[in-house]
Amino acid sequence: MLARYARFIMGIMTALAGVVSLAMTLPSEQAVPAAGEGSAVPHCWSIAIHGGSGTIGREESTELRAEYLAALSAALKVGADRLASGGDALEVCEAVVMVLEDDPHFNAGRGAAFTAAGTHELDASIMDGSSLRCGAVAGVRTVRHPVSLARAVMERLDHVLLVGDGAEAFADTTTLERVPNSFFSTERRRRMLDDALRERARKESAAHTGAAGKGTVGCVALDTHGHLAAATSTGGLTAKRYGRVGDSPIIGAGNFASSVCAVSCTGTGEQFIRHSVARMIAARMELLGESSVEAARYLVGQTLNPDDGGVIVVDAQGRVALVYSSEGMNRGAADCHGRFEVGVFEECAGVRTAAAPRAASAPTRTGLNGTLLCIGGGLDEKNEPVLRRFCELASSAAAATVQPRILIATAASGDQDGECLNIVGGIKSFCPGVVIDTMTRELPTDESVRLIDAADGIFFTGGDQKRITQRYRPEGIDTPECAALRRLLARGGVIAGTSAGDAMMGETMFLTGSSAEALGVGSKTGPQVGPGMALQPWVLTDSHFMERHRIGRLIAALSQSGTRIGIGVSENGCVEFDLSQGTARGIGVVPSLLVEGIGSVGDAVTAQLLQQGAVVDLVDRVRAPRRSFAAAPDTPRIAIDPGASRAASKGCERALYDTALANPGTVARLDLDGWWVEAWVDGAGGSGGLCLRVGSFEANQGL
Ligand code: ASP
């Protein structure tokens, strides 16, 4: 029976190996090396732009969408070219925003939204992160490039913000180009005003500002000198009251830059002002040690309301966050590694963060219930196959009077029925007497929901992450199936998965990418992450771990997604998540690996082997302030032999951890296909575990 169990798990793993490597590859956020203090080596530059969070809807024509993508590309190229040739971040932000202000597609400068009075009142601001110098203007009517007037305020005055007539009078003292107010008008924006006024009349609500007219432009940049800057410019909300000022010219609300990060926002300005969104993102990064993505996701997902808008952030290491809760956000990002991408909806990396449901009172530590099992196979603590444990958990979730029901679910790319059959065999042998249903990708939603609602346990087979996401949680928005999965957990049920089936459990999952790619060796695309099923917060899981050299992509994906904890599930390993307690427990005979921290190339993160029976309190781990780690000891490296071929190298990552643990005060080092990983015992940080560092040979040479 054991042999049979091992065979079907192995079958799944083997089938998956091909599938994952065939999955699509898109450019994505990359961690970039930063130069050391005083180093002569220039920083790697990085830039992000936005053109508003509510300008076009999905229903608009593909031609219009293509126009937006082209307009974003043109602006991004101006910034990328200038940064690549050593341009200053502040200059670049101004230049890029000027391009966007001139482009009638965007709600800033030409193409600005109309006020309810049928005029245009423009707001803009700019900030230099290294000096905290900043300038802003609001209610400007005749200046072609409000961002340049904001810059003039910053450079020539002791003040930060000028409004209305005062700003216009100051403009008279400059050589900046002036235009009649009608210069900013476009037919499209006038139609939006008409629609908004009609809607307002219908609602008889003078306070209604309407989300339809949202849109703003912004740019954040890190230059090769290591300076950060941000600039934002807007026409404000369509049909806004005469004199209304939004967040864009309010430093700390819609725009902010420091030595830590640069932020530009778009969306319902009043909300961004109330919550000091831009400054708060910087503060979370400074004080809590959060990454740009973590901090941005917190503000967009937890603080703001659904559909309030989005933010772009670049940090001092060049890491970019593009986070929004609106349907889309016009956006783009480029960096010195060759990244260059733009998108409106899902075309480019960016995290669409659904606002978190706020429970009035959480019934458990996490507000969640039930059990998740990430199965790499093997035996549990009782020397029983872990699949039997799944059956037991499902049976105990079932009402005593009814037969337990188990649902085998698959989103495999190939033979879905075959995938299910593999597992059905195992379930039948380990849980005699349960009713087994199957759910394939094509099953209609109603039928899928009915089956999930009837189940006590669900087993997701392997498959292809991209398909899972598209089928069950496209763009991070719950489908009815997702809601039903959460109902299953709420009633104490169990959801298990293997391979891609376990990757989907977190908020974020890998879509594709190898360690080498993630670390900039070869294609330089990095790992692509996308929304998972969000059955648990905090943890990103990756399977086939010790055997397939995936530490690099796990670390890079943590950095990209802003997830704090990564668990690499080994073959013959298994990790059980008790959601009500917020714990992770090692189950399988082979330990899995828990990695903590938002790493990137050359950064240390902690690692811990999750041995059979070991329990980790994830709630505590996530709430604890981020630790910082001592540098690797300056001792000779112990080289781990990866073996002559990939097949022979199986298990060499395990040898790396074992060697480091057995030799405190030394660094164990493994070189693999253009990238390296080092491990050492964390004496100074006090985590009692290991520190890990990954890098690519190329990046290493550049440091
Ligand atoms: N935040 C801008 C404002 O409220 C508008 C927008 O970004 O859509 O003025």
Coordinates of C-alpha atoms and ligand atoms in Angstrom, one line a residue, residues 50 52-54 107 123 213-216 234-237 240 244-248 265-270 272, ligand 1:
H50 CA 1.2 55.6 -13.2
G52 CA -4.4 56.9 -12.9
S53 CA -6.5 54.2 -11.4
G54 CA -9.8 54.8 -13.1
N107 CA -6.2 63.3 -16.3
D123 CA -2.9 70.2 -8.8
G213 CA -13.5 60.5 -13.5
K214 CA -10.6 59.3 -11.5
G215 CA -7.1 59.5 -12.9
T216 CA -3.8 61.2 -12.1
T234 CA -3.8 65.7 -11.7
G235 CA -6.9 67.4 -12.9
G236 CA -8.6 66.0 -9.8
L237 CA -12.0 64.3 -9.8
K240 CA -15.4 68.3 -8.4
R244 CA -11.7 71.4 -4.2
V245 CA -8.1 70.2 -3.7
G246 CA -7.3 66.5 -3.7
D247 CA -4.3 64.5 -2.4
S248 CA -2.0 65.0 -5.3
C265 CA -0.8 57.8 -5.4
T266 CA -4.0 57.9 -7.5
G267 CA -7.6 57.5 -6.5
T268 CA -10.2 59.2 -4.3
G269 CA -8.1 62.0 -3.0
E270 CA -10.1 62.6 0.2
F272 CA -5.6 59.4 0.6
Ligands
ASP1 N1 -6.2 61.6 -6.5 C1 -6.8 62.6 -7.4 C2 -7.6 63.5 -6.6 O1 -8.3 63.1 -5.8 C3 -7.6 61.9 -8.4 C4 -7.1 60.6 -8.9 O2 -6.0 60.2 -8.7 O3 -7.9 59.9 -9.6 O4 -7.6 64.7 -7.0

